[in-house]
Coordinates of N, CA and C in Angstrom, one line a residue:
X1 N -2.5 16.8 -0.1 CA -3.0 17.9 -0.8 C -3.9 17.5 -1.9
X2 N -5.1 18.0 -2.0 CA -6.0 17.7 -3.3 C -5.5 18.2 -4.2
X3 N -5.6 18.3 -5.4 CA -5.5 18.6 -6.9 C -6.2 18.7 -7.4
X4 N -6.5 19.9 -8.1 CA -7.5 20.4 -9.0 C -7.5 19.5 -10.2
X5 N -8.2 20.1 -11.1 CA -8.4 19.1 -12.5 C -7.4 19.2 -13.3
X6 N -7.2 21.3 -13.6 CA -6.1 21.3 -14.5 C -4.3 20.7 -13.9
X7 N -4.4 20.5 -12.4 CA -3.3 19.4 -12.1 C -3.2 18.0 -12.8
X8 N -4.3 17.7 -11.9 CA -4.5 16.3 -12.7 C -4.3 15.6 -14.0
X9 N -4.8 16.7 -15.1 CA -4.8 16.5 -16.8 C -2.9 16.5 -16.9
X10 N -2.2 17.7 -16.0 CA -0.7 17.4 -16.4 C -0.3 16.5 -15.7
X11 N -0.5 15.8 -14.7 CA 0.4 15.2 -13.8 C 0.1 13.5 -14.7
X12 N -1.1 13.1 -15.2 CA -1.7 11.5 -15.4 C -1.1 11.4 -16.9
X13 N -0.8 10.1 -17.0 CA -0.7 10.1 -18.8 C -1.1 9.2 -19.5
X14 N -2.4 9.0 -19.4 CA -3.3 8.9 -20.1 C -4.6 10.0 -20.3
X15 N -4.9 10.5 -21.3 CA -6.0 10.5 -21.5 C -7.3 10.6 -21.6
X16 N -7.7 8.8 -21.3 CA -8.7 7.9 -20.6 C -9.0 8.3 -19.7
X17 N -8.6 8.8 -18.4 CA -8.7 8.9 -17.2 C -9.1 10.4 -17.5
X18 N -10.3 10.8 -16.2 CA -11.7 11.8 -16.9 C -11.6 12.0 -15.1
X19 N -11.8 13.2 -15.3 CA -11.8 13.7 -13.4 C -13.5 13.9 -13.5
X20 N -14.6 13.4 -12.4 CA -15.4 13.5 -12.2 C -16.2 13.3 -10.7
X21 N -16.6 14.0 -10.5 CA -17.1 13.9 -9.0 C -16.3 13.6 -7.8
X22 N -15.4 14.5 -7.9 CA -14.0 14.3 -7.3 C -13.2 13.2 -6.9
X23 N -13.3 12.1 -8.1 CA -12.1 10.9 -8.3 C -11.7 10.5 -9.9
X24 N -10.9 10.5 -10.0 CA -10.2 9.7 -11.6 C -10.9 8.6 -11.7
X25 N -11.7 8.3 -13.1 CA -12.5 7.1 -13.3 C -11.8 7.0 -15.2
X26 N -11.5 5.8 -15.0 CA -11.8 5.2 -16.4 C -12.2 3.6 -16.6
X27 N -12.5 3.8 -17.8 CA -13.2 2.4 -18.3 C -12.3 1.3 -19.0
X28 N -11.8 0.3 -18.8 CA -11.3 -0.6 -19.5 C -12.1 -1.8 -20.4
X29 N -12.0 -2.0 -21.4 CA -12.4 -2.6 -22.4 C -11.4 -3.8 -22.4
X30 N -12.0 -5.3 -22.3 CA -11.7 -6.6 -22.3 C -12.5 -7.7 -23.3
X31 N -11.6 -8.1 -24.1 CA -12.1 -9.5 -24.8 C -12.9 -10.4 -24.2
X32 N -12.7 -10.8 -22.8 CA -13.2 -11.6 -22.1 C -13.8 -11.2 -20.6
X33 N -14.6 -11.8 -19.9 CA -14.8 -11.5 -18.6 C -14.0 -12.0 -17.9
X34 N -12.8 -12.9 -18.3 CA -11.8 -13.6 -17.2 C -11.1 -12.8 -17.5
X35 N -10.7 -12.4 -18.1 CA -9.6 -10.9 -19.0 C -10.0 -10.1 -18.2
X36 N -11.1 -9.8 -18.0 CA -11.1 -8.2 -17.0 C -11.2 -8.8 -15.3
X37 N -11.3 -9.7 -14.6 CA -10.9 -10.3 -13.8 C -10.0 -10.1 -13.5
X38 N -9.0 -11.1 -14.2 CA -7.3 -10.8 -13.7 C -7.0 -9.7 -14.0
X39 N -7.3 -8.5 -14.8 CA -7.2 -7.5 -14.8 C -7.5 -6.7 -13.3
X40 N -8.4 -7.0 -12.2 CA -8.8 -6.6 -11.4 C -8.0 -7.2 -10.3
X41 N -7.7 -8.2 -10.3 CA -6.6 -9.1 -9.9 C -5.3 -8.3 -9.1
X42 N -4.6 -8.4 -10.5 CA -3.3 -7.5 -10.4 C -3.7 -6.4 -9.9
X43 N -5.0 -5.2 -10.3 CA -4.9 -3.9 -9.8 C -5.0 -3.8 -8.0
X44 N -5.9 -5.3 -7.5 CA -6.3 -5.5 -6.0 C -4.8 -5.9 -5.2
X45 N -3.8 -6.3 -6.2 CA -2.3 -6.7 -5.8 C -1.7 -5.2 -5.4
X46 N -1.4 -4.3 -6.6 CA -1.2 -3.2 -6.3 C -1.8 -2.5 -5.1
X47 N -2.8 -2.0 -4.9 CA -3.9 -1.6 -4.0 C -3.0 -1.8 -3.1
X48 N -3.7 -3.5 -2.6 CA -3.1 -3.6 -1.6 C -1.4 -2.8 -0.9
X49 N -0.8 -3.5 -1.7 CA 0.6 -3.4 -1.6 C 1.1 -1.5 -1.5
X50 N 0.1 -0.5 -2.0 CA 0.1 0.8 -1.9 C -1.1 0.9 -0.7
X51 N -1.8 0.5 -0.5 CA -2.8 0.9 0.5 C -3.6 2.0 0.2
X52 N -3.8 1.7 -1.0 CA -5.2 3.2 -1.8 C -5.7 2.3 -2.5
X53 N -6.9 2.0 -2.0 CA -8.1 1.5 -2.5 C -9.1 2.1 -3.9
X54 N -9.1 1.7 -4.3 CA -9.9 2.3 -5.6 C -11.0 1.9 -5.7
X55 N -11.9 2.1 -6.0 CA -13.7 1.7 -6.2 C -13.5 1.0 -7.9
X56 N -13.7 -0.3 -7.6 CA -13.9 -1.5 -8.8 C -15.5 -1.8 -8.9
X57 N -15.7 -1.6 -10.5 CA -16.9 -2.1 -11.2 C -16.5 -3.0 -12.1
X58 N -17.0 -4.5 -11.9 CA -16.9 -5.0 -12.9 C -18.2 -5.3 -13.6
X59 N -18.1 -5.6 -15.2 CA -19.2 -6.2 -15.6 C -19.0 -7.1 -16.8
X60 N -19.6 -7.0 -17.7 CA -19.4 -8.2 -18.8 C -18.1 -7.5 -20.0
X61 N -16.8 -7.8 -19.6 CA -16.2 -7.3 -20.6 C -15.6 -5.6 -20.6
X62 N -15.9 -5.5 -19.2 CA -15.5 -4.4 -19.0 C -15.0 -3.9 -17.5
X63 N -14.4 -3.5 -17.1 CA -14.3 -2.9 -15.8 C -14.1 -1.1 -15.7
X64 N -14.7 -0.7 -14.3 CA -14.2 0.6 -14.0 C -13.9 1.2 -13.4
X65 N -12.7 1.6 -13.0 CA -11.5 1.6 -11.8 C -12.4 3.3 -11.7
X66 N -12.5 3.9 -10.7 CA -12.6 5.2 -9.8 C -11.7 5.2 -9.0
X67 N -10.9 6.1 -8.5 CA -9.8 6.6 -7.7 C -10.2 7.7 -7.0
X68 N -10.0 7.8 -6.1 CA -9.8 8.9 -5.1 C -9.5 8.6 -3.3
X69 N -9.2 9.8 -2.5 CA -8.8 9.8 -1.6 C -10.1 9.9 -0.5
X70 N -10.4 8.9 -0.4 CA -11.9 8.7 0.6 C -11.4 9.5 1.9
X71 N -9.9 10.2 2.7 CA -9.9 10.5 3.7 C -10.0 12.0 3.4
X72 N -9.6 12.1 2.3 CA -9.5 13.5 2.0 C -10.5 14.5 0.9
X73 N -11.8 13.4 0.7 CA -12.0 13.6 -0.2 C -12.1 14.2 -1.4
X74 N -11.2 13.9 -2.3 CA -10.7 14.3 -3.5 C -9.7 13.4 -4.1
X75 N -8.8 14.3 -5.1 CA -7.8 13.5 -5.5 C -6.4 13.7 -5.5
X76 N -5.6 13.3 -5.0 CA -4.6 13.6 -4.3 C -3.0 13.0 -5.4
X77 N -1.8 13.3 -5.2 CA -1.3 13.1 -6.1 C -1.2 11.3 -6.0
X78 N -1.4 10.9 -4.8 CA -1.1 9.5 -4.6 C -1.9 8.9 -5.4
X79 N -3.0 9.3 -5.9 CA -4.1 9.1 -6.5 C -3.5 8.8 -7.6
X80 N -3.1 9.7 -8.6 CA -2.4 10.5 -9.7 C -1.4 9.3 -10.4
X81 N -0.5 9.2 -9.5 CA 0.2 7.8 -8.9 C -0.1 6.3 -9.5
X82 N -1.2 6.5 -8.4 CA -2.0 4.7 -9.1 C -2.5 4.6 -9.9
X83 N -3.1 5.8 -10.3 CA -3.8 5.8 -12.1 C -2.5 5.1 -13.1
X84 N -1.0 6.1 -12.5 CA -0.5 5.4 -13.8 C -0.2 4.7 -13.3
X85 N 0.0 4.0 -12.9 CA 0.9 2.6 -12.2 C 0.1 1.6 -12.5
X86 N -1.4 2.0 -12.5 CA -2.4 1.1 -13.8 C -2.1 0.9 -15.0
X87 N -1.8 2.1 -15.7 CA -1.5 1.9 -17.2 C -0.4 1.0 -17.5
X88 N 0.3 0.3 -16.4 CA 1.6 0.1 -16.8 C 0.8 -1.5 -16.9
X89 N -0.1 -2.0 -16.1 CA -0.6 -3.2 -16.4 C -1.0 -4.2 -17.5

């Protein structure tokens, strides 16, 4: 089932995470470019291991996780899910 926005803002706990163009995107800020690396690392570990893919940007010192449900297009609670299961990283 998709989820609207005002779902989304109660179900996630963070903040950071901004509903836009029907997927959860936030930006991570890193000291280093090997710092946001392994940061992307661990999240491609998870991924996998849940089988919901996320759209990864990396660049100098930063990365930017997008979430959503490519089959359903939107954002679904599984979605919801792996946002936090990021924050725990």
């Amino acid at each position: 089932m998709l989820l609207n926005e005002d779902l989304i803002k109660g179900l996630i706990k963070s903040d950071n995470w901004k509903y836009e163009k029907k997927s959860i995107i936030r930006n991570f800020k890193f000291n280093s470019y090997m710092d946001g690396i392994k940061f992307v690392n661990k999240i491609a570990e998870l991924a996998e291991n849940k089988n919901h893919h996320p759209d990864i940007q990396i660049g100098w010192c930063n990365v930017e996780i997008s979430i959503t449900s490519h089959d359903l297009g939107g954002v679904t609670n599984q979605c919801v899910e792996f946002a936090n299961e990021i924050e725990l990283i």
